[in-house]
Structures are given as structure tokens and as C-alpha cells.
């Protein structure tokens, strides 16, 4: 890209950082797509103009959006994931990129999950749960599903109890679902950003293939915290809210465990010494026993945090970009 084109792009990125949050809030246009586009703009501007100016412009843009949101009661619509991109730009040169990604993704999960707490608190009141259950049962009855299930020996009372449990579970893990969506947004845009750098010769080859992805060793404390909070909340009824918090933390780590467990599996299958018949058995067996396979991959990904199952040298991990 020529100097003139890069200069024009830089001016456009600056204007976007200032105006996109404001206009999106003013016209109620926030969406996950717009959030991802703004995150990409944060990364690209950070590459061109540095983390300091990018952070200032992003904060100014969000501050203006917050003022508008107070006036039109749309604060809960604002997407804050791009702020995690600012954090990444600030710390990527101070610590390893692997650690910078971990803390940026942690912030992404938090700012994605926190806005759902009010929804969960309201939805889990007994009156609200009963209302949703009644609406669901009415819908089933109108569609004739209850009659079909009763013919199969499932009574309406049993079905209603099952629906109530599913609805309660759905709202309990809603923060985790929002956090996972935010995390996937961040990872997708970061990967796209790296590819754009390579395509435009702004930076060299990506140093860390998927088969060598690892979480930092201290990430295991998140698992410990989630498990501890779940057990405390499950043991003491007065602290039941901590059970929900623990469930959400463990749900997020289950997704992370699956991703990194799949990375370990890909590493094993890619090794030249791995027999072809073993690869065939793993693929066919994994497809047939899918729930079991998913569970195994989750545990492999979690254990890899502590035991470094692939024996990846720590020094080389820190170089990954």
C-alpha cells in the first residue's frame, strides 16, 4: 500500500473510532457485526498510529456514545468488545502475545457477560420462570406436541417440570453464552487482522500455528475458582448465587478446553510418527461417539494448561504472534 493510501486510511480509521460508537448509539444500530468491524478498526489504527492514540480516540468515541445512551436509554445496547482490542494493543509489547491475548479475551468475556446479569436476575424470579413456562406449554399445546408426547407415555406434568429446568438453566448460563460469543468475535477479528497484515506485507509470517496454541499456565486458576464457587453455592443455599457464577466460569472454560483440546488432537494427528490406522480410528470413533469425544477434548484442553501435553517449549510460546 502506498504512503498516500495509508495516510487516507489512517484518517478514515481515526474518524471511525470517534464517530461509529456515537452514531450506532444514536440510531440504535449496534450489532455483533458492527462490534466486530469496530474491533478490526481498533487493531488497524493501533498498527498505524500506536496504542496510545488508539486508546484515546476509542475512549472519546465511547464517552460520546455513553452521553447519548443516557439520553435515549440505550446503554445496554452498546458493544464494548473493541475496548478489549485497546487493552491488547497496550500490553502486547510488554508481555508475550499469548499472555496479552489471554488477558484481552478475559476482558472480552467480562464486558460481554456483565450486561446480561440484570436480565438473568429478573428472569430467574419464580414469577417470571412460571410465566415463561406457561407460555412455552401453551405453545406446545397449540402445536399438538403435548398430545404426541402423552401418547408416548410422557405426562404433561413431567414435561412441564422438564421445561422449567431447561428454562432455568438457559438463563443461568446466559452470561457464559454472551461471554463465549464475545470471545469468538475477538478471536475471529484478531485472526483476520493478522491475515491482513500478512497480505499487505505489514508483518511477516504468523509464528504460531493452531496445533501449538496453548493457554498460560495460570489460566488453571480460573477453573479452580469456577469449581470452588460452584461447590460453595451448591453446599450452602444462602450462597446459591455463587453456584450460578461457578457454572458460568466452568461453561466458558469448557469451550476453551474444547478449542485447545482440539489443538492437541490436531497436533497428534499431524505428527509424522502417528500411524495412519490410528488417525482413521480416532476420526471414525470421534464421529460415532461425539458426546464422549467432546468431553474428552474438553478435559485434554484443561489438562494441557498444567501438564503441557505437547511439550511445547515455554520460550517459543512467548514468541508467538
Tab-separated table of C-alpha atoms in Angstrom, residues 20-173:
chain	number	residue	atom	x	y	z
A	20	UNK	CA	-19.033	4.848	14.930
A	21	UNK	CA	-19.856	4.355	18.657
A	22	UNK	CA	-21.700	7.681	18.729
A	23	UNK	CA	-23.765	7.109	15.571
A	24	UNK	CA	-24.501	3.466	16.415
A	25	UNK	CA	-25.863	4.512	19.806
A	26	UNK	CA	-27.796	7.472	18.431
A	27	UNK	CA	-29.576	5.383	15.782
A	28	UNK	CA	-29.803	2.121	17.798
A	29	UNK	CA	-27.612	0.379	15.205
A	30	UNK	CA	-25.365	-1.696	17.481
A	31	UNK	CA	-24.989	-5.330	16.400
A	32	UNK	CA	-22.376	-8.038	16.724
A	33	UNK	CA	-21.264	-7.324	13.136
A	34	UNK	CA	-20.714	-3.630	13.870
A	35	UNK	CA	-18.892	-4.569	17.067
A	36	UNK	CA	-16.528	-6.807	15.100
A	37	UNK	CA	-15.934	-4.133	12.445
A	38	UNK	CA	-15.078	-1.589	15.138
A	39	UNK	CA	-12.695	-4.065	16.783
A	40	UNK	CA	-10.913	-4.521	13.444
A	41	UNK	CA	-10.676	-0.732	13.113
A	42	UNK	CA	-9.087	-0.589	16.584
A	43	UNK	CA	-6.453	-3.138	15.565
A	44	UNK	CA	-5.682	-1.466	12.225
A	45	UNK	CA	-5.428	2.011	13.739
A	46	UNK	CA	-3.242	0.666	16.522
A	47	UNK	CA	-0.872	-0.769	13.939
A	48	UNK	CA	-0.677	2.562	12.113
A	49	UNK	CA	-0.752	5.106	14.950
A	50	UNK	CA	0.098	3.202	18.116
A	51	UNK	CA	-1.795	2.066	21.193
A	52	UNK	CA	-1.814	5.425	22.994
A	53	UNK	CA	-3.650	7.438	20.330
A	54	UNK	CA	-5.930	4.492	19.546
A	55	UNK	CA	-6.920	4.230	23.196
A	56	UNK	CA	-7.611	7.962	23.467
A	57	UNK	CA	-9.778	8.060	20.336
A	58	UNK	CA	-11.679	4.905	21.312
A	59	UNK	CA	-12.391	6.176	24.825
A	60	UNK	CA	-13.550	9.526	23.413
A	61	UNK	CA	-15.860	7.740	20.966
A	62	UNK	CA	-17.360	5.561	23.698
A	63	UNK	CA	-17.670	8.522	26.071
A	64	UNK	CA	-19.739	10.386	23.479
A	65	UNK	CA	-21.816	7.234	22.966
A	66	UNK	CA	-22.391	6.957	26.729
A	67	UNK	CA	-23.705	10.532	26.864
A	68	UNK	CA	-26.159	9.765	24.059
A	69	UNK	CA	-27.112	6.453	25.701
A	70	UNK	CA	-28.070	8.206	28.938
A	71	UNK	CA	-30.447	10.447	26.997
A	72	UNK	CA	-32.141	7.744	24.912
A	73	UNK	CA	-31.885	4.854	27.421
A	74	UNK	CA	-29.848	2.625	25.115
A	75	UNK	CA	-26.763	1.998	27.266
A	76	UNK	CA	-27.400	-1.749	27.357
A	77	UNK	CA	-27.170	-1.884	23.548
A	78	UNK	CA	-23.577	-0.640	23.341
A	79	UNK	CA	-20.994	-3.256	22.346
A	80	UNK	CA	-17.813	-2.904	24.418
A	81	UNK	CA	-15.682	-5.701	22.916
A	82	UNK	CA	-13.478	-3.198	20.969
A	83	UNK	CA	-12.172	-1.948	24.333
A	84	UNK	CA	-10.504	-5.347	24.757
A	85	UNK	CA	-8.674	-4.627	21.499
A	86	UNK	CA	-7.304	-1.445	23.075
A	87	UNK	CA	-6.061	-3.473	26.059
A	88	UNK	CA	-4.311	-5.888	23.695
A	89	UNK	CA	-2.549	-3.035	21.891
A	90	UNK	CA	-1.397	-1.597	25.211
A	91	UNK	CA	0.122	-4.780	26.621
A	92	UNK	CA	1.249	-6.776	23.567
A	93	UNK	CA	4.773	-5.324	23.678
A	94	UNK	CA	5.090	-5.616	27.455
A	95	UNK	CA	4.294	-9.327	27.791
A	96	UNK	CA	4.160	-12.310	25.438
A	97	UNK	CA	1.444	-12.212	22.804
A	98	UNK	CA	-0.038	-15.396	24.285
A	99	UNK	CA	-0.460	-13.664	27.652
A	100	UNK	CA	-1.743	-10.476	26.002
A	101	UNK	CA	-4.384	-12.483	24.155
A	102	UNK	CA	-5.406	-14.283	27.335
A	103	UNK	CA	-5.992	-11.064	29.292
A	104	UNK	CA	-7.703	-9.382	26.346
A	105	UNK	CA	-10.039	-12.341	25.901
A	106	UNK	CA	-10.685	-12.360	29.659
A	107	UNK	CA	-11.746	-8.709	29.448
A	108	UNK	CA	-13.862	-9.538	26.387
A	109	UNK	CA	-15.711	-12.248	28.308
A	110	UNK	CA	-16.325	-9.946	31.275
A	111	UNK	CA	-17.638	-6.970	29.294
A	112	UNK	CA	-19.816	-9.294	27.218
A	113	UNK	CA	-21.243	-11.181	30.195
A	114	UNK	CA	-21.811	-8.354	32.690
A	115	UNK	CA	-24.659	-6.638	30.748
A	116	UNK	CA	-26.693	-9.865	30.950
A	117	UNK	CA	-26.693	-10.008	34.750
A	118	UNK	CA	-29.736	-7.746	35.035
A	119	UNK	CA	-31.624	-9.930	32.555
A	120	UNK	CA	-30.698	-13.079	34.478
A	121	UNK	CA	-31.661	-11.565	37.832
A	122	UNK	CA	-35.099	-10.629	36.540
A	123	UNK	CA	-35.657	-13.837	34.563
A	124	UNK	CA	-34.865	-16.180	37.458
A	125	UNK	CA	-37.583	-14.834	39.749
A	126	UNK	CA	-40.196	-17.580	40.359
A	127	UNK	CA	-42.991	-15.493	38.825
A	128	UNK	CA	-41.023	-14.855	35.619
A	129	UNK	CA	-39.974	-18.500	35.272
A	130	UNK	CA	-43.580	-19.654	35.744
A	131	UNK	CA	-44.724	-17.125	33.136
A	132	UNK	CA	-42.212	-18.355	30.546
A	133	UNK	CA	-43.048	-21.997	31.335
A	134	UNK	CA	-46.776	-21.299	30.912
A	135	UNK	CA	-46.164	-19.600	27.550
A	136	UNK	CA	-43.987	-22.500	26.388
A	137	UNK	CA	-46.524	-25.119	27.452
A	138	UNK	CA	-49.298	-23.184	25.740
A	139	UNK	CA	-47.263	-23.141	22.533
A	140	UNK	CA	-46.670	-26.910	22.777
A	141	UNK	CA	-50.369	-27.491	23.346
A	142	UNK	CA	-51.381	-25.406	20.332
A	143	UNK	CA	-48.911	-27.301	18.136
A	144	UNK	CA	-50.187	-30.667	19.343
A	145	UNK	CA	-46.821	-31.657	20.814
A	146	UNK	CA	-48.249	-32.415	24.260
A	147	UNK	CA	-50.751	-34.875	22.799
A	148	UNK	CA	-47.958	-36.641	20.886
A	149	UNK	CA	-45.786	-36.897	23.997
A	150	UNK	CA	-48.684	-38.168	26.115
A	151	UNK	CA	-49.177	-40.969	23.591
A	152	UNK	CA	-45.531	-41.898	24.196
A	153	UNK	CA	-46.088	-42.050	27.950
A	154	UNK	CA	-44.776	-38.597	28.916
A	155	UNK	CA	-47.320	-36.747	31.038
A	156	UNK	CA	-47.946	-33.019	30.879
A	157	UNK	CA	-46.677	-32.578	34.453
A	158	UNK	CA	-43.372	-34.324	33.667
A	159	UNK	CA	-42.923	-32.227	30.532
A	160	UNK	CA	-43.681	-29.033	32.451
A	161	UNK	CA	-41.073	-29.904	35.073
A	162	UNK	CA	-38.508	-30.601	32.358
A	163	UNK	CA	-39.287	-27.315	30.569
A	164	UNK	CA	-38.912	-25.420	33.852
A	165	UNK	CA	-35.458	-26.926	34.441
A	166	UNK	CA	-34.320	-26.153	30.885
A	167	UNK	CA	-35.534	-22.546	31.042
A	168	UNK	CA	-33.859	-22.006	34.429
A	169	UNK	CA	-30.602	-23.487	33.122
A	170	UNK	CA	-30.785	-21.339	29.989
A	171	UNK	CA	-30.990	-18.126	31.989
A	172	UNK	CA	-28.381	-19.289	34.500
A	173	UNK	CA	-25.712	-19.775	31.806
